[in-house]
Amino acid sequence: MRLKRGDISGPVLAILVTLLLIAIGVAIIAYFTFFAGGTTQPVISITGQPVAYMSDIDAIVDITITNVGSAAVTLSEDTRLQIVSPSGLAGQEANIDAPVYVPPGGSTTLSFKFEHQWRAFSQYRFATGILTLVDTAGNTVGVLELNIRIAGGG
C-alpha cells in the first residue's frame, strides 16, 4: 500500500476520531449540566430546639425552620403539628394561622397554638410531634418528627 499525496495516515486518523468522540462526550455532559439541569425544590429542616411555653392558658409551640433547598415555598394554613407522645398529649393537633413564605436559604419560626392545653403540657418535660409541611398548592413539602422541650414543664 502506497500513500498518495493528501491521504491521512492510520495513526493520525485514529487521533482525529478519538478527539471527535471526546468532543461529543463533552457536548453531552455540558447539555445535561447547563441546559437540562436538576429540578429546583424546597428542602425544609428544623433549626434548633422546638419549644413549648405558656401563653395565658394556651400552650404555644415554636419551631424554627430553614429552607436549605433551591426554591422558595409558601406554607399554607394546612401545615400542622400533631403530638404523638407522651400518651397524655397524644392526638392533639394545631395548624399555623397564616401562610408563611420561606425563600431559599431563609429561616422563619412557625407557631402552633394549642388552645386551653397548658395544664396538660405542663405535666411533661418533653413531647414528640409530627410536623407536616403543606404548601399553598396543597403539596406535602415534608413530614418531620421532632422532640419538643416544654419550658416550665415536668
PDB file of C-alpha atoms in Angstrom:
ATOM      1  CA  MET A   1       0.000   0.000   0.000  1.00  0.00           C
ATOM      2  CA  ARG A   2       1.302   3.302  -1.019  1.00  0.00           C
ATOM      3  CA  LEU A   3       0.143   6.587   0.297  1.00  0.00           C
ATOM      4  CA  LYS A   4      -0.984   9.066  -2.219  1.00  0.00           C
ATOM      5  CA  ARG A   5      -0.468  12.712  -1.740  1.00  0.00           C
ATOM      6  CA  GLY A   6      -3.221  14.119   0.599  1.00  0.00           C
ATOM      7  CA  ASP A   7      -4.062  10.787   2.294  1.00  0.00           C
ATOM      8  CA  ILE A   8      -4.283  10.620   6.092  1.00  0.00           C
ATOM      9  CA  SER A   9      -2.166   8.017   7.813  1.00  0.00           C
ATOM     10  CA  GLY A  10      -3.713   5.462  10.196  1.00  0.00           C
ATOM     11  CA  PRO A  11      -2.376   6.913  13.477  1.00  0.00           C
ATOM     12  CA  VAL A  12      -3.452  10.443  12.514  1.00  0.00           C
ATOM     13  CA  LEU A  13      -6.923   9.157  11.609  1.00  0.00           C
ATOM     14  CA  ALA A  14      -7.179   7.336  14.986  1.00  0.00           C
ATOM     15  CA  ILE A  15      -6.245  10.519  16.843  1.00  0.00           C
ATOM     16  CA  LEU A  16      -8.839  12.568  14.937  1.00  0.00           C
ATOM     17  CA  VAL A  17     -11.607  10.017  15.629  1.00  0.00           C
ATOM     18  CA  THR A  18     -10.671   9.953  19.332  1.00  0.00           C
ATOM     19  CA  LEU A  19     -10.793  13.744  19.538  1.00  0.00           C
ATOM     20  CA  LEU A  20     -14.193  13.747  17.803  1.00  0.00           C
ATOM     21  CA  LEU A  21     -15.586  11.225  20.315  1.00  0.00           C
ATOM     22  CA  ILE A  22     -14.231  13.255  23.241  1.00  0.00           C
ATOM     23  CA  ALA A  23     -15.838  16.422  21.840  1.00  0.00           C
ATOM     24  CA  ILE A  24     -19.210  14.646  21.502  1.00  0.00           C
ATOM     25  CA  GLY A  25     -18.933  13.392  25.107  1.00  0.00           C
ATOM     26  CA  VAL A  26     -18.143  16.875  26.400  1.00  0.00           C
ATOM     27  CA  ALA A  27     -21.103  18.313  24.477  1.00  0.00           C
ATOM     28  CA  ILE A  28     -23.474  15.744  26.026  1.00  0.00           C
ATOM     29  CA  ILE A  29     -22.200  16.407  29.543  1.00  0.00           C
ATOM     30  CA  ALA A  30     -22.480  20.173  29.008  1.00  0.00           C
ATOM     31  CA  TYR A  31     -26.068  19.800  27.804  1.00  0.00           C
ATOM     32  CA  PHE A  32     -27.172  17.884  30.905  1.00  0.00           C
ATOM     33  CA  THR A  33     -25.216  20.134  33.249  1.00  0.00           C
ATOM     34  CA  PHE A  34     -26.193  23.559  31.925  1.00  0.00           C
ATOM     35  CA  PHE A  35     -29.400  23.213  29.927  1.00  0.00           C
ATOM     36  CA  ALA A  36     -31.262  20.241  31.371  1.00  0.00           C
ATOM     37  CA  GLY A  37     -30.152  20.818  34.966  1.00  0.00           C
ATOM     38  CA  GLY A  38     -31.833  19.370  38.024  1.00  0.00           C
ATOM     39  CA  THR A  39     -35.189  20.447  39.307  1.00  0.00           C
ATOM     40  CA  THR A  40     -35.462  23.132  41.938  1.00  0.00           C
ATOM     41  CA  GLN A  41     -37.318  22.293  45.100  1.00  0.00           C
ATOM     42  CA  PRO A  42     -37.619  23.469  48.681  1.00  0.00           C
ATOM     43  CA  VAL A  43     -35.970  21.378  51.385  1.00  0.00           C
ATOM     44  CA  ILE A  44     -37.055  22.253  54.910  1.00  0.00           C
ATOM     45  CA  SER A  45     -35.025  21.415  58.007  1.00  0.00           C
ATOM     46  CA  ILE A  46     -35.570  22.203  61.676  1.00  0.00           C
ATOM     47  CA  THR A  47     -33.074  24.575  63.266  1.00  0.00           C
ATOM     48  CA  GLY A  48     -32.529  24.494  66.999  1.00  0.00           C
ATOM     49  CA  GLN A  49     -34.769  23.002  69.693  1.00  0.00           C
ATOM     50  CA  PRO A  50     -38.551  23.324  69.266  1.00  0.00           C
ATOM     51  CA  VAL A  51     -40.029  24.693  72.483  1.00  0.00           C
ATOM     52  CA  ALA A  52     -43.481  24.797  74.081  1.00  0.00           C
ATOM     53  CA  TYR A  53     -44.358  27.571  76.533  1.00  0.00           C
ATOM     54  CA  MET A  54     -47.344  29.038  78.341  1.00  0.00           C
ATOM     55  CA  SER A  55     -49.408  31.897  76.987  1.00  0.00           C
ATOM     56  CA  ASP A  56     -52.250  32.504  79.434  1.00  0.00           C
ATOM     57  CA  ILE A  57     -53.990  29.089  79.433  1.00  0.00           C
ATOM     58  CA  ASP A  58     -52.775  28.106  75.976  1.00  0.00           C
ATOM     59  CA  ALA A  59     -49.672  26.140  75.025  1.00  0.00           C
ATOM     60  CA  ILE A  60     -47.633  27.681  72.197  1.00  0.00           C
ATOM     61  CA  VAL A  61     -45.089  25.567  70.304  1.00  0.00           C
ATOM     62  CA  ASP A  62     -42.452  27.472  68.306  1.00  0.00           C
ATOM     63  CA  ILE A  63     -40.424  25.639  65.658  1.00  0.00           C
ATOM     64  CA  THR A  64     -37.672  27.399  63.709  1.00  0.00           C
ATOM     65  CA  ILE A  65     -37.244  26.073  60.183  1.00  0.00           C
ATOM     66  CA  THR A  66     -34.740  26.774  57.402  1.00  0.00           C
ATOM     67  CA  ASN A  67     -35.230  26.276  53.666  1.00  0.00           C
ATOM     68  CA  VAL A  68     -31.956  24.669  52.540  1.00  0.00           C
ATOM     69  CA  GLY A  69     -33.374  23.882  49.080  1.00  0.00           C
ATOM     70  CA  SER A  70     -33.116  25.827  45.837  1.00  0.00           C
ATOM     71  CA  ALA A  71     -36.741  27.020  45.529  1.00  0.00           C
ATOM     72  CA  ALA A  72     -38.940  29.246  47.659  1.00  0.00           C
ATOM     73  CA  VAL A  73     -42.017  27.816  49.356  1.00  0.00           C
ATOM     74  CA  THR A  74     -45.152  29.309  50.873  1.00  0.00           C
ATOM     75  CA  LEU A  75     -46.538  27.090  53.594  1.00  0.00           C
ATOM     76  CA  SER A  76     -50.328  27.098  53.917  1.00  0.00           C
ATOM     77  CA  GLU A  77     -52.606  27.000  56.947  1.00  0.00           C
ATOM     78  CA  ASP A  78     -52.800  23.229  56.368  1.00  0.00           C
ATOM     79  CA  THR A  79     -49.288  22.945  57.844  1.00  0.00           C
ATOM     80  CA  ARG A  80     -49.875  21.121  61.118  1.00  0.00           C
ATOM     81  CA  LEU A  81     -48.193  19.795  64.225  1.00  0.00           C
ATOM     82  CA  GLN A  82     -49.576  16.615  65.755  1.00  0.00           C
ATOM     83  CA  ILE A  83     -48.409  15.479  69.185  1.00  0.00           C
ATOM     84  CA  VAL A  84     -47.770  11.710  69.306  1.00  0.00           C
ATOM     85  CA  SER A  85     -46.292  11.258  72.791  1.00  0.00           C
ATOM     86  CA  PRO A  86     -46.479  11.222  75.774  1.00  0.00           C
ATOM     87  CA  SER A  87     -49.838   9.471  75.941  1.00  0.00           C
ATOM     88  CA  GLY A  88     -51.406  12.336  77.926  1.00  0.00           C
ATOM     89  CA  LEU A  89     -50.837  14.713  74.987  1.00  0.00           C
ATOM     90  CA  ALA A  90     -51.122  12.261  72.082  1.00  0.00           C
ATOM     91  CA  GLY A  91     -53.620  13.163  69.392  1.00  0.00           C
ATOM     92  CA  GLN A  92     -53.570  16.911  69.948  1.00  0.00           C
ATOM     93  CA  GLU A  93     -53.141  18.871  66.743  1.00  0.00           C
ATOM     94  CA  ALA A  94     -52.681  22.520  65.752  1.00  0.00           C
ATOM     95  CA  ASN A  95     -52.186  24.440  62.494  1.00  0.00           C
ATOM     96  CA  ILE A  96     -50.368  27.670  61.661  1.00  0.00           C
ATOM     97  CA  ASP A  97     -52.720  30.637  61.446  1.00  0.00           C
ATOM     98  CA  ALA A  98     -51.476  32.283  58.211  1.00  0.00           C
ATOM     99  CA  PRO A  99     -49.401  31.372  55.122  1.00  0.00           C
ATOM    100  CA  VAL A 100     -45.642  31.598  55.689  1.00  0.00           C
ATOM    101  CA  TYR A 101     -43.181  32.411  52.869  1.00  0.00           C
ATOM    102  CA  VAL A 102     -39.698  30.871  53.161  1.00  0.00           C
ATOM    103  CA  PRO A 103     -37.146  31.831  50.456  1.00  0.00           C
ATOM    104  CA  PRO A 104     -34.160  29.615  49.602  1.00  0.00           C
ATOM    105  CA  GLY A 105     -31.667  29.965  52.451  1.00  0.00           C
ATOM    106  CA  GLY A 106     -34.259  31.734  54.601  1.00  0.00           C
ATOM    107  CA  SER A 107     -35.426  30.903  58.103  1.00  0.00           C
ATOM    108  CA  THR A 108     -38.655  31.525  59.948  1.00  0.00           C
ATOM    109  CA  THR A 109     -40.443  30.438  63.094  1.00  0.00           C
ATOM    110  CA  LEU A 110     -43.704  28.529  62.900  1.00  0.00           C
ATOM    111  CA  SER A 111     -46.038  28.982  65.892  1.00  0.00           C
ATOM    112  CA  PHE A 112     -48.694  26.447  66.803  1.00  0.00           C
ATOM    113  CA  LYS A 113     -51.345  27.345  69.393  1.00  0.00           C
ATOM    114  CA  PHE A 114     -52.894  24.539  71.437  1.00  0.00           C
ATOM    115  CA  GLU A 115     -55.885  26.306  72.998  1.00  0.00           C
ATOM    116  CA  HIS A 116     -56.602  25.703  76.702  1.00  0.00           C
ATOM    117  CA  GLN A 117     -53.907  22.991  76.855  1.00  0.00           C
ATOM    118  CA  TRP A 118     -51.136  24.468  79.004  1.00  0.00           C
ATOM    119  CA  ARG A 119     -52.247  22.475  82.049  1.00  0.00           C
ATOM    120  CA  ALA A 120     -51.836  19.205  80.068  1.00  0.00           C
ATOM    121  CA  PHE A 121     -48.479  20.286  78.566  1.00  0.00           C
ATOM    122  CA  SER A 122     -47.056  21.493  81.894  1.00  0.00           C
ATOM    123  CA  GLN A 123     -47.083  17.962  83.318  1.00  0.00           C
ATOM    124  CA  TYR A 124     -44.258  16.889  80.972  1.00  0.00           C
ATOM    125  CA  ARG A 125     -40.713  17.988  80.177  1.00  0.00           C
ATOM    126  CA  PHE A 126     -40.656  16.767  76.558  1.00  0.00           C
ATOM    127  CA  ALA A 127     -43.148  15.809  73.867  1.00  0.00           C
ATOM    128  CA  THR A 128     -42.746  14.207  70.458  1.00  0.00           C
ATOM    129  CA  GLY A 129     -44.581  15.560  67.444  1.00  0.00           C
ATOM    130  CA  ILE A 130     -45.022  15.100  63.722  1.00  0.00           C
ATOM    131  CA  LEU A 131     -44.725  18.292  61.659  1.00  0.00           C
ATOM    132  CA  THR A 132     -46.473  18.071  58.280  1.00  0.00           C
ATOM    133  CA  LEU A 133     -45.473  20.898  55.920  1.00  0.00           C
ATOM    134  CA  VAL A 134     -48.034  21.682  53.194  1.00  0.00           C
ATOM    135  CA  ASP A 135     -47.604  24.399  50.548  1.00  0.00           C
ATOM    136  CA  THR A 136     -50.345  26.660  49.169  1.00  0.00           C
ATOM    137  CA  ALA A 137     -50.836  24.323  46.181  1.00  0.00           C
ATOM    138  CA  GLY A 138     -51.747  21.503  48.568  1.00  0.00           C
ATOM    139  CA  ASN A 139     -48.490  19.585  48.095  1.00  0.00           C
ATOM    140  CA  THR A 140     -46.816  17.986  51.092  1.00  0.00           C
ATOM    141  CA  VAL A 141     -43.342  19.530  51.254  1.00  0.00           C
ATOM    142  CA  GLY A 142     -42.156  17.364  54.120  1.00  0.00           C
ATOM    143  CA  VAL A 143     -43.069  15.323  57.169  1.00  0.00           C
ATOM    144  CA  LEU A 144     -40.654  15.706  60.093  1.00  0.00           C
ATOM    145  CA  GLU A 145     -40.552  14.075  63.513  1.00  0.00           C
ATOM    146  CA  LEU A 146     -39.363  16.341  66.307  1.00  0.00           C
ATOM    147  CA  ASN A 147     -38.814  16.490  70.053  1.00  0.00           C
ATOM    148  CA  ILE A 148     -40.322  19.490  71.807  1.00  0.00           C
ATOM    149  CA  ARG A 149     -38.860  20.889  75.040  1.00  0.00           C
ATOM    150  CA  ILE A 150     -41.647  22.067  77.344  1.00  0.00           C
ATOM    151  CA  ALA A 151     -40.424  25.155  79.207  1.00  0.00           C
ATOM    152  CA  GLY A 152     -41.650  25.053  82.802  1.00  0.00           C
ATOM    153  CA  GLY A 153     -42.990  21.545  82.412  1.00  0.00           C
ATOM    154  CA  GLY A 154     -42.402  18.431  84.447  1.00  0.00           C
TER     155      GLY A 154
END
